[in-house]
Backbone as JSON, one array per atom type, in Angstrom:
{
  "sequence": "MASDRVRVRGLSIFRPIIYGNTATPLTPKEREALPVVNKDHTHRWTVALRSAASAPDSDQVGGADDLSYFVKRVTFKLHDTYPTPIRNIDKPPFEVSETGWGEFEIQIRITFVPESGEKAMTFYHHLKLHPWTVGGEPEIPPLDLAIKMGPVHSWQYDEVVFNDPFQNFLNILTAHPPTPLPKTKKKPVPFHLANPGSLEASKGGVPEFTEVMIKEEADRLEQARKSVIAEQDRWRTKLIEKEKELEKLQKQLAAVDES",
  "N": [[43.09, -142.02, 49.58], [44.36, -145.32, 48.97], [46.12, -146.33, 50.83], [45.34, -145.13, 53.17], [43.25, -146.63, 54.06], [44.29, -148.84, 55.16], [44.84, -151.02, 57.83], [46.52, -150.35, 60.89], [48.37, -152.61, 62.14], [48.69, -154.27, 65.28], [48.61, -152.07, 66.91], [47.12, -150.15, 69.48], [44.85, -147.68, 70.5], [43.36, -145.36, 72.7], [40.49, -143.54, 73.95], [39.56, -141.59, 76.67], [36.43, -141.55, 78.3], [33.39, -140.4, 79.88], [30.23, -141.35, 81.21], [26.92, -140.7, 82.3], [24.81, -139.09, 84.77], [23.43, -135.97, 85.98], [21.36, -134.67, 88.51], [18.79, -132.53, 89.76], [16.57, -131.43, 92.35], [13.25, -130.25, 91.7], [12.01, -127.01, 92.36], [9.11, -125.83, 94.23], [7.95, -123.76, 92.68], [8.98, -124.3, 90.14], [7.79, -126.76, 89.65], [5.14, -126.04, 89.5], [5.13, -124.76, 87.09], [5.27, -126.75, 85.24], [3.92, -128.76, 82.55], [0.54, -130.03, 82.73], [0.46, -132.81, 82.49], [2.87, -133.54, 83.51], [2.95, -132.99, 86.22], [3.57, -134.57, 88.39], [6.27, -134.8, 88.38], [9.49, -134.64, 89.9], [12.16, -134.0, 89.67], [14.79, -132.44, 87.76], [16.85, -133.57, 85.21], [19.97, -134.44, 83.58], [21.36, -136.53, 81.21], [24.38, -137.77, 79.89], [27.09, -138.17, 77.51], [30.48, -137.68, 77.69], [33.81, -136.23, 77.32], [36.43, -137.35, 79.51], [37.98, -135.56, 81.05], [37.58, -132.49, 82.83], [36.73, -129.11, 82.05], [38.62, -126.19, 83.0], [37.47, -124.58, 85.94], [34.86, -125.36, 85.44], [31.3, -125.93, 85.64], [30.29, -128.41, 85.32], [30.53, -132.01, 85.12], [33.29, -133.44, 83.56], [33.77, -133.14, 79.93], [35.66, -131.45, 78.73], [36.72, -131.78, 76.21], [35.78, -131.82, 72.74], [34.04, -134.44, 71.41], [33.31, -135.08, 68.85], [35.03, -135.65, 66.77], [35.49, -138.34, 66.71], [33.09, -139.48, 67.43], [30.03, -139.98, 65.97], [27.29, -140.09, 66.47], [25.18, -140.16, 69.34], [22.94, -142.23, 70.92], [20.28, -142.14, 73.07], [18.29, -144.19, 74.98], [15.42, -143.81, 76.58], [13.06, -144.29, 79.32], [10.04, -145.95, 78.41], [7.8, -144.41, 78.92], [8.31, -141.81, 78.31], [7.8, -139.21, 75.9], [8.75, -139.93, 72.61], [10.96, -141.89, 73.25], [13.44, -142.75, 72.28], [16.26, -140.99, 71.69], [18.19, -139.34, 69.41], [21.3, -137.9, 69.2], [23.22, -135.85, 67.35], [25.3, -134.05, 67.39], [27.67, -132.25, 69.45], [26.55, -130.7, 72.54], [26.59, -134.1, 73.62], [23.97, -135.03, 74.94], [20.96, -135.39, 76.94], [18.28, -133.69, 78.34], [15.76, -133.77, 80.8], [12.68, -133.9, 82.73], [11.45, -135.69, 85.6], [10.22, -138.34, 87.79], [11.09, -140.81, 88.64], [13.69, -143.36, 88.94], [15.56, -145.11, 86.45], [16.84, -147.47, 84.01], [19.04, -146.37, 81.48], [19.82, -146.74, 78.12], [22.78, -146.23, 76.35], [24.06, -145.57, 73.31], [26.81, -145.52, 71.22], [27.65, -144.29, 68.11], [30.21, -144.45, 65.83], [32.36, -142.31, 63.83], [32.38, -142.58, 60.2], [34.99, -143.0, 59.19], [36.24, -144.54, 61.08], [35.5, -147.23, 60.85], [34.43, -148.82, 62.79], [32.24, -150.83, 64.85], [29.12, -149.96, 66.44], [28.95, -149.01, 69.91], [27.69, -149.95, 73.09], [26.48, -148.75, 76.19], [25.21, -148.95, 79.57], [23.28, -147.11, 81.84], [22.2, -146.38, 85.09], [19.79, -144.19, 85.88], [20.21, -141.7, 88.24], [18.6, -140.09, 90.83], [18.33, -139.43, 93.52], [20.12, -138.67, 96.61], [23.32, -140.26, 97.2], [23.99, -143.23, 99.12], [25.99, -145.24, 101.32], [25.26, -147.93, 101.19], [23.84, -147.99, 98.88], [21.1, -147.91, 98.74], [18.22, -145.93, 97.93], [18.02, -142.61, 99.13], [15.69, -140.44, 100.18], [15.42, -137.31, 100.82], [13.69, -134.58, 102.6], [12.23, -131.96, 100.58], [13.3, -129.32, 100.95], [15.74, -129.87, 102.17], [16.94, -131.46, 100.23], [17.27, -129.64, 98.13], [19.09, -127.93, 99.34], [21.25, -129.64, 99.59], [22.17, -129.86, 97.02], [23.04, -130.68, 93.54], [22.72, -134.1, 92.42], [25.16, -136.4, 91.51], [26.08, -138.87, 89.17], [28.36, -140.76, 87.74], [30.34, -142.56, 85.38], [33.54, -143.74, 84.58], [35.21, -144.65, 81.58], [37.03, -146.31, 78.95], [37.36, -145.96, 75.51], [38.55, -148.19, 73.33], [40.5, -148.52, 70.47], [41.47, -150.95, 68.38], [44.02, -151.92, 66.12], [43.63, -149.67, 64.24], [42.33, -148.0, 61.26], [44.57, -146.27, 59.05], [43.89, -143.62, 58.27], [41.99, -143.0, 60.18], [43.46, -143.23, 62.49], [45.14, -141.06, 62.09], [43.31, -138.99, 62.47], [42.66, -139.36, 65.17], [45.15, -138.98, 66.47], [45.54, -136.35, 65.88], [43.89, -135.12, 67.61], [44.54, -135.06, 70.58], [43.56, -136.23, 73.82], [42.5, -134.13, 76.55], [44.54, -134.21, 79.35], [43.86, -135.9, 82.47], [43.59, -134.35, 85.71], [46.44, -134.63, 87.86], [46.3, -134.71, 90.59], [43.93, -134.59, 93.35], [41.67, -131.97, 93.46], [39.1, -131.24, 93.61], [35.84, -132.49, 94.66], [35.4, -136.1, 94.36], [33.95, -138.33, 91.94], [31.41, -140.41, 93.2], [31.22, -143.96, 93.65], [29.58, -147.08, 93.9], [31.23, -149.28, 94.05], [33.34, -148.41, 95.48], [32.89, -147.65, 98.43], [34.15, -146.0, 100.26], [34.55, -143.59, 99.07], [32.42, -141.92, 99.41], [32.22, -139.71, 101.26], [34.24, -138.15, 100.2], [33.09, -137.36, 97.87], [31.43, -135.29, 98.28], [30.49, -131.79, 98.39], [30.57, -130.19, 96.09], [31.0, -129.85, 92.48], [32.0, -132.86, 91.11], [35.16, -134.33, 89.99], [37.07, -136.25, 87.72], [40.22, -137.83, 88.24], [43.73, -138.64, 87.66], [44.75, -140.05, 89.81], [42.45, -141.17, 90.97], [41.59, -142.88, 88.9], [43.75, -144.63, 88.79], [43.59, -145.76, 91.36], [41.15, -147.07, 91.12], [41.8, -148.92, 89.13], [43.69, -150.39, 90.54], [42.04, -151.5, 92.52], [40.41, -153.13, 90.95], [42.35, -154.89, 89.98], [43.15, -156.11, 92.37], [40.75, -157.34, 93.03], [40.58, -159.11, 90.9], [42.79, -160.78, 91.44], [41.91, -161.87, 93.83], [39.71, -163.37, 92.99], [41.01, -165.26, 91.36], [42.59, -166.53, 93.29], [40.59, -167.66, 94.87], [39.45, -169.4, 93.03], [41.62, -171.13, 92.65], [41.76, -172.22, 95.21], [39.36, -173.67, 95.41], [39.77, -175.39, 93.31], [41.9, -176.93, 94.23], [40.62, -178.18, 96.39], [38.75, -179.68, 94.98], [40.39, -181.44, 93.58], [41.46, -182.87, 95.73], [39.13, -184.1, 96.72], [38.46, -185.68, 94.53], [40.58, -187.45, 94.55], [40.09, -188.72, 97.0], [37.69, -189.93, 96.36], [38.51, -191.66, 94.33], [40.15, -193.35, 95.84], [38.27, -194.51, 97.6], [36.7, -195.83, 95.74], [38.49, -197.78, 94.82], [38.84, -199.22, 97.18], [36.28, -200.2, 97.54], [36.05, -201.79, 95.26], [37.95, -203.74, 95.87], [36.76, -204.97, 98.06], [34.53, -206.08, 96.84], [35.76, -207.96, 95.18], [36.77, -209.75, 97.01]],
  "CA": [[44.16, -142.91, 49.19], [44.18, -146.7, 49.41], [46.95, -146.58, 52.01], [44.63, -144.63, 54.34], [42.31, -147.66, 54.51], [45.07, -149.98, 55.66], [44.86, -151.05, 59.29], [47.83, -150.34, 61.53], [48.31, -153.82, 62.97], [49.46, -154.31, 66.52], [48.53, -150.8, 67.64], [45.87, -149.82, 70.16], [44.77, -146.29, 70.95], [42.1, -145.22, 73.42], [40.01, -142.23, 74.34], [38.81, -141.66, 77.93], [35.11, -140.94, 78.28], [32.52, -140.65, 81.02], [28.8, -141.29, 80.93], [26.17, -140.66, 83.55], [23.8, -138.03, 84.85], [23.31, -135.03, 87.09], [19.94, -134.42, 88.78], [18.47, -131.56, 90.81], [15.14, -131.4, 92.66], [12.5, -129.08, 91.24], [11.4, -126.19, 93.41], [7.65, -125.74, 94.07], [7.63, -122.86, 91.58], [9.3, -125.01, 88.9], [6.79, -127.81, 89.46], [3.89, -125.38, 89.09], [5.26, -124.35, 85.68], [5.28, -127.93, 84.37], [2.64, -129.13, 81.93], [-0.33, -130.81, 83.62], [0.8, -134.23, 82.4], [4.12, -133.78, 84.24], [2.86, -132.39, 87.54], [4.14, -135.45, 89.4], [7.72, -134.84, 88.25], [10.16, -134.09, 91.08], [13.56, -133.66, 89.4], [15.3, -132.16, 86.43], [18.1, -134.33, 85.07], [20.67, -134.47, 82.29], [22.21, -137.7, 80.99], [25.34, -137.32, 78.88], [28.38, -138.8, 77.2], [31.45, -136.58, 77.61], [35.21, -136.56, 77.56], [36.61, -137.56, 80.95], [38.55, -134.38, 81.69], [36.71, -131.33, 83.0], [37.33, -127.82, 81.71], [38.93, -125.4, 84.19], [36.38, -123.79, 86.53], [33.58, -125.76, 84.85], [30.26, -126.31, 86.59], [29.8, -129.72, 84.95], [31.51, -133.09, 85.2], [33.83, -133.79, 82.26], [33.37, -132.29, 78.81], [36.66, -130.49, 78.29], [37.02, -132.0, 74.8], [34.73, -132.11, 71.77], [34.23, -135.83, 70.99], [32.71, -135.32, 67.53], [36.02, -136.11, 65.8], [35.37, -139.79, 66.58], [31.71, -139.87, 67.72], [29.09, -139.42, 64.99], [25.96, -139.99, 67.07], [24.9, -140.86, 70.59], [21.51, -142.53, 71.04], [19.83, -142.41, 74.43], [16.98, -144.84, 75.05], [14.81, -143.51, 77.87], [11.91, -145.11, 79.69], [9.0, -145.89, 77.38], [6.75, -143.45, 79.27], [8.67, -140.5, 77.78], [7.53, -139.01, 74.47], [9.94, -140.23, 71.8], [11.97, -142.36, 74.2], [14.75, -142.89, 71.64], [16.74, -139.67, 71.33], [19.44, -139.34, 68.65], [22.03, -136.64, 69.3], [24.21, -135.92, 66.28], [26.37, -133.07, 67.57], [27.86, -131.9, 70.86], [26.85, -131.7, 73.57], [25.87, -135.37, 73.5], [23.22, -135.14, 76.18], [19.51, -135.22, 76.93], [17.76, -133.15, 79.6], [14.34, -134.05, 80.99], [12.2, -133.94, 84.11], [10.84, -136.98, 85.91], [10.08, -138.64, 89.22], [11.62, -142.13, 88.96], [14.97, -143.8, 88.41], [15.42, -146.23, 85.52], [18.04, -147.72, 83.22], [19.13, -145.7, 80.19], [20.78, -147.32, 77.18], [23.56, -145.21, 75.65], [24.7, -146.23, 72.17], [27.72, -144.63, 70.5], [27.96, -144.59, 66.71], [31.46, -143.78, 65.52], [32.45, -141.69, 62.5], [32.62, -143.61, 59.17], [36.42, -143.27, 59.01], [36.73, -145.5, 62.07], [35.21, -148.6, 60.48], [34.11, -149.53, 64.03], [30.84, -151.07, 65.17], [28.59, -149.14, 67.54], [29.24, -149.49, 71.26], [26.56, -149.66, 73.96], [26.65, -148.72, 77.64], [23.95, -148.84, 80.31], [23.43, -146.24, 83.01], [21.02, -146.27, 85.94], [19.53, -142.78, 86.2], [20.26, -141.47, 89.7], [17.95, -138.83, 91.21], [18.4, -139.18, 94.96], [21.49, -138.69, 97.15], [23.97, -141.55, 97.4], [24.26, -143.78, 100.45], [27.04, -146.26, 101.22], [24.67, -149.21, 100.81], [23.23, -147.9, 97.57], [19.65, -147.73, 98.82], [17.88, -144.51, 97.71], [17.71, -141.76, 100.28], [14.83, -139.38, 99.67], [15.29, -136.3, 101.88], [12.68, -133.54, 102.36], [12.57, -131.1, 99.44], [14.18, -128.2, 101.33], [17.07, -130.41, 102.43], [17.47, -131.92, 98.94], [17.72, -128.45, 97.4], [20.28, -127.45, 100.03], [22.35, -130.59, 99.35], [22.68, -129.61, 95.68], [22.84, -131.71, 92.52], [23.19, -135.48, 92.59], [25.99, -136.78, 90.37], [26.33, -140.3, 88.98], [29.18, -140.82, 86.52], [31.2, -143.73, 85.23], [34.68, -143.57, 83.68], [35.51, -145.79, 80.72], [37.97, -146.01, 77.86], [37.02, -146.54, 74.22], [39.82, -148.67, 72.77], [40.48, -148.84, 69.04], [42.56, -151.87, 68.05], [44.35, -151.98, 64.69], [42.82, -148.65, 63.54], [42.71, -147.59, 59.91], [45.56, -145.21, 59.09], [43.28, -142.28, 58.24], [41.32, -142.76, 61.47], [44.56, -142.99, 63.45], [45.57, -139.68, 61.88], [42.3, -138.14, 63.11], [42.79, -139.49, 66.62], [46.39, -138.36, 66.95], [45.41, -134.9, 65.72], [43.04, -134.63, 68.7], [44.91, -135.72, 71.85], [42.63, -135.87, 74.9], [42.98, -133.33, 77.67], [44.9, -135.14, 80.44], [43.18, -135.74, 83.75], [44.47, -133.77, 86.75], [47.23, -135.64, 88.56], [45.92, -134.75, 92.01], [42.55, -134.24, 93.67], [41.43, -130.59, 93.88], [37.66, -131.13, 93.75], [35.26, -133.77, 95.08], [35.55, -137.18, 93.4], [32.68, -139.01, 91.68], [31.18, -141.58, 94.05], [30.83, -145.2, 92.99], [29.26, -148.1, 94.89], [32.35, -150.21, 94.17], [34.28, -147.81, 96.42], [32.07, -146.93, 99.43], [34.95, -145.02, 100.98], [34.61, -142.32, 98.35], [31.18, -141.16, 99.62], [32.5, -138.41, 101.87], [35.1, -137.39, 99.28], [32.3, -136.93, 96.71], [30.56, -134.19, 98.69], [31.06, -130.45, 98.45], [30.66, -129.48, 94.82], [31.0, -130.62, 91.23], [33.13, -133.79, 91.15], [36.09, -134.35, 88.87], [37.9, -137.44, 87.62], [41.65, -137.55, 88.29], [44.6, -139.79, 87.41], [44.85, -140.83, 91.06], [41.22, -141.93, 91.12], [41.58, -143.94, 87.9], [44.75, -145.62, 89.22], [43.05, -146.47, 92.52], [40.12, -147.97, 90.61], [42.51, -150.02, 88.45], [44.29, -151.22, 91.6], [40.95, -152.27, 93.15], [40.02, -154.17, 89.99], [43.42, -155.89, 89.95], [43.06, -156.86, 93.61], [39.57, -158.2, 92.92], [40.94, -160.19, 89.97], [43.66, -161.7, 92.15], [41.09, -162.58, 94.83], [38.91, -164.37, 92.27], [41.93, -166.33, 90.95], [42.96, -167.26, 94.49], [39.43, -168.45, 95.27], [39.35, -170.49, 92.05], [42.68, -172.09, 92.96], [41.41, -172.91, 96.46], [38.32, -174.66, 95.12], [40.35, -176.4, 92.42], [42.67, -177.82, 95.11], [39.64, -178.99, 97.12], [38.16, -180.63, 94.04], [41.39, -182.48, 93.32], [41.52, -183.7, 96.94], [37.92, -184.92, 96.78], [38.55, -186.68, 93.47], [41.51, -188.48, 95.02], [39.38, -189.49, 98.02], [36.7, -190.76, 95.67], [39.24, -192.74, 93.66], [40.59, -194.28, 96.88], [37.1, -195.25, 98.07], [36.28, -196.74, 94.68], [39.41, -198.91, 94.84], [38.54, -200.02, 98.37], [35.02, -200.88, 97.26], [36.33, -202.82, 94.28], [38.66, -204.81, 96.57], [35.77, -205.7, 98.87], [33.69, -206.88, 95.92], [36.55, -209.08, 94.67], [36.93, -210.7, 98.1]],
  "C": [[43.95, -144.31, 49.75], [44.96, -146.99, 50.68], [46.27, -146.11, 53.29], [43.68, -145.68, 54.91], [43.01, -148.95, 54.9], [45.11, -149.9, 57.18], [46.31, -151.07, 59.8], [47.84, -151.47, 62.54], [49.2, -153.7, 64.21], [49.42, -153.04, 67.33], [47.15, -150.63, 68.26], [45.94, -148.38, 70.65], [43.41, -146.1, 71.6], [41.76, -143.75, 73.66], [39.19, -142.35, 75.62], [37.49, -140.91, 77.83], [34.45, -141.14, 79.65], [31.08, -140.62, 80.53], [28.06, -141.35, 82.26], [25.17, -139.53, 83.56], [24.01, -137.15, 86.07], [21.83, -134.72, 87.26], [19.79, -133.4, 89.9], [16.97, -131.58, 91.08], [14.48, -130.12, 92.15], [11.93, -128.32, 92.43], [9.88, -126.18, 93.2], [7.24, -124.87, 92.88], [7.88, -123.54, 90.24], [8.26, -126.1, 88.62], [5.46, -127.22, 89.0], [3.93, -125.03, 87.59], [5.25, -125.54, 84.72], [3.93, -128.14, 83.71], [1.84, -130.04, 82.86], [0.08, -132.28, 83.64], [2.07, -134.57, 83.18], [4.1, -133.25, 85.67], [3.45, -133.26, 88.64], [5.67, -135.52, 89.32], [8.38, -134.07, 89.4], [11.57, -133.58, 90.81], [13.77, -133.24, 87.95], [16.65, -132.86, 86.31], [18.68, -134.21, 83.66], [21.54, -135.72, 82.25], [23.12, -137.37, 79.81], [26.48, -138.3, 78.67], [29.36, -137.66, 76.98], [32.87, -137.11, 77.65], [35.43, -136.59, 79.07], [37.1, -136.32, 81.67], [37.53, -133.25, 81.75], [37.45, -130.06, 82.61], [37.61, -127.05, 83.0], [37.73, -124.57, 84.64], [35.01, -124.14, 85.94], [32.59, -126.14, 85.94], [29.62, -127.64, 86.2], [30.92, -130.75, 85.05], [31.98, -133.44, 83.79], [33.5, -132.76, 81.19], [34.39, -131.28, 78.36], [36.91, -130.58, 76.78], [35.75, -132.25, 73.98], [34.99, -133.52, 71.22], [33.79, -136.09, 69.56], [33.73, -135.73, 66.47], [36.03, -137.63, 65.68], [33.96, -140.32, 66.89], [30.77, -139.18, 66.72], [27.73, -139.17, 65.63], [25.94, -140.72, 68.41], [23.39, -141.01, 70.71], [21.19, -142.89, 72.48], [18.45, -143.03, 74.39], [16.42, -144.67, 76.46], [13.69, -144.49, 78.18], [10.78, -144.9, 78.68], [7.9, -144.88, 77.68], [7.07, -142.04, 78.76], [8.26, -140.39, 76.32], [8.83, -139.19, 73.68], [11.08, -140.7, 72.7], [13.35, -142.57, 73.59], [15.19, -141.53, 71.12], [18.11, -139.77, 70.65], [20.08, -137.96, 68.72], [23.22, -136.7, 68.35], [25.31, -134.87, 66.36], [26.5, -132.74, 69.05], [26.94, -130.75, 71.27], [25.99, -132.95, 73.4], [25.13, -135.63, 74.81], [21.73, -134.93, 75.96], [19.09, -134.72, 78.3], [16.26, -133.35, 79.65], [13.96, -133.79, 82.44], [11.54, -135.29, 84.34], [10.75, -137.18, 87.41], [10.74, -139.97, 89.61], [12.97, -142.4, 88.34], [14.76, -145.02, 87.51], [16.72, -146.38, 84.74], [17.95, -147.04, 81.86], [20.19, -146.4, 79.34], [21.45, -146.18, 76.42], [24.36, -145.9, 74.55], [25.54, -145.22, 71.39], [27.93, -145.15, 69.09], [29.18, -143.77, 66.33], [31.45, -143.22, 64.09], [32.8, -142.76, 61.47], [34.1, -143.97, 59.0], [36.94, -144.35, 59.95], [36.57, -146.95, 61.62], [34.81, -149.45, 61.67], [32.61, -149.73, 64.18], [30.42, -150.19, 66.33], [28.88, -149.82, 68.88], [28.1, -149.06, 72.18], [26.95, -149.73, 75.43], [25.27, -148.64, 78.28], [24.2, -148.03, 81.57], [22.11, -146.19, 83.77], [20.86, -144.81, 86.35], [19.42, -142.6, 87.71], [19.67, -140.1, 90.01], [18.2, -138.44, 92.66], [19.82, -139.33, 95.49], [22.01, -140.11, 97.38], [24.01, -141.94, 98.87], [25.3, -144.89, 100.25], [26.47, -147.58, 100.72], [24.0, -149.19, 99.45], [21.73, -147.73, 97.58], [19.31, -146.25, 98.65], [17.52, -143.8, 99.01], [16.93, -140.57, 99.76], [14.61, -138.35, 100.78], [14.14, -135.34, 101.59], [13.17, -132.57, 101.28], [13.54, -129.99, 99.83], [15.6, -128.68, 101.58], [17.73, -130.87, 101.12], [18.0, -130.75, 98.13], [19.01, -127.91, 98.01], [21.49, -128.33, 99.75], [22.95, -130.41, 97.96], [22.49, -130.78, 94.74], [23.37, -133.08, 92.94], [23.96, -135.87, 91.33], [26.19, -138.29, 90.35], [27.05, -140.5, 87.65], [30.1, -142.02, 86.56], [32.3, -143.43, 84.21], [34.84, -144.83, 82.84], [36.5, -145.34, 79.65], [37.52, -146.72, 76.6], [38.34, -146.9, 73.54], [39.63, -149.04, 71.31], [41.71, -149.69, 68.74], [42.76, -151.92, 66.54], [43.56, -150.95, 63.88], [43.27, -148.44, 62.1], [43.65, -146.39, 60.0], [44.91, -143.82, 59.1], [42.55, -141.97, 59.55], [42.36, -142.51, 62.56], [45.06, -141.56, 63.32], [44.61, -138.7, 62.57], [42.48, -138.16, 64.62], [44.04, -138.77, 67.14], [46.38, -136.84, 66.78], [44.57, -134.27, 66.82], [43.4, -135.34, 70.0], [43.94, -135.29, 72.95], [43.28, -135.0, 75.96], [43.32, -134.28, 78.82], [44.1, -134.85, 81.71], [44.14, -135.09, 84.75], [45.21, -134.89, 87.5], [46.81, -135.79, 90.02], [44.48, -134.27, 92.19], [42.46, -132.79, 94.16], [39.94, -130.34, 94.13], [37.13, -132.43, 94.34], [35.45, -134.82, 93.98], [34.19, -137.81, 93.13], [32.54, -140.26, 92.55], [30.79, -142.78, 93.2], [30.64, -146.26, 94.05], [30.4, -149.09, 95.09], [33.4, -149.7, 95.15], [33.52, -146.98, 97.44], [32.84, -145.84, 100.15], [34.99, -143.66, 100.32], [33.37, -141.45, 98.59], [31.45, -139.78, 100.19], [33.32, -137.53, 100.94], [34.33, -136.86, 98.08], [31.46, -135.69, 97.02], [31.29, -132.84, 98.6], [31.21, -129.73, 97.14], [30.63, -130.4, 93.63], [32.21, -131.56, 91.23], [33.96, -133.76, 89.89], [36.89, -135.65, 88.89], [39.37, -137.03, 87.59], [42.44, -138.82, 87.98], [44.69, -140.67, 88.64], [43.63, -141.72, 91.23], [41.19, -143.12, 90.15], [42.58, -145.03, 88.28], [44.23, -146.43, 90.39], [41.98, -147.47, 92.09], [40.75, -149.17, 89.92], [43.13, -150.96, 89.47], [43.23, -152.08, 92.29], [40.5, -153.41, 92.24], [41.07, -155.28, 89.94], [43.39, -156.75, 91.21], [41.87, -157.81, 93.59], [39.85, -159.37, 91.99], [41.81, -161.24, 90.66], [42.88, -162.51, 93.18], [40.26, -163.68, 94.17], [39.79, -165.55, 91.86], [42.32, -167.19, 92.15], [41.82, -168.17, 94.95], [39.24, -169.63, 94.32], [40.39, -171.57, 92.34], [42.35, -172.9, 94.21], [40.38, -174.01, 96.2], [38.84, -175.75, 94.19], [41.15, -177.42, 93.24], [41.73, -178.74, 95.88], [39.04, -180.07, 96.22], [39.12, -181.78, 93.76], [41.49, -183.43, 94.52], [40.31, -184.63, 97.03], [37.93, -186.01, 95.72], [39.49, -187.81, 93.87], [40.86, -189.35, 96.09], [38.38, -190.43, 97.38], [37.38, -191.94, 94.98], [39.7, -193.81, 94.66], [39.44, -195.14, 97.38], [36.62, -196.24, 97.02], [37.18, -197.96, 94.62], [39.14, -199.82, 96.02], [37.27, -200.83, 98.16], [35.21, -202.02, 96.27], [37.03, -204.01, 94.92], [37.73, -205.64, 97.43], [34.92, -206.61, 98.0], [34.45, -208.11, 95.42], [36.73, -210.17, 95.73], [35.62, -211.41, 98.44]]
}
């Protein structure tokens, strides 16, 4: 129907997502089983795009919801040293699993379903293999300790916002409400360098995003925004003062020249 292709003006609707990776060190036996060309690989990793909420008792971060009602394809661009570095995933789970030895940036491109009328969206994720440190520098522990420490998780929360959606796409979205995030923390939280204090809270199992965590992150961003504005105002005031001093000196200089 023609009315389905009419945009609903003034309305915004979003879907919470996460993107990132989980990595585990390969045991000596696993490394022996690798093809000769991959004998230097040290980790097995999975990079993924998922819904933000985790399923109950799940052993993975996020993924409670099937995103295929609004995501048509996810394209992962790996390092050029991998065979077929561009991987197109057209159905859930939207993820790629590989082995490797180094960390690098992965491009994640989301293509939305045709009903959306939306352009593709691109994110960038730095593949994380080694345990987190507060300063962000890689910590490479001995293999036996790395195995004991368990998987390394690196995940980022984001929200895909659809402004003025087409009516038929809005119908699709409202027919698939996202699973709400837990209101309180029951599991470890995903660590992020922007919040060094979360390092200890990220240990002890599979992390989970919560409403509290998202609110705290929003509060930190708002505080950072206010700090930037305050700093801009401070420098603006200084600039105005210096301009006035300059104007005063120029007038004094002009008076001397006239005399």
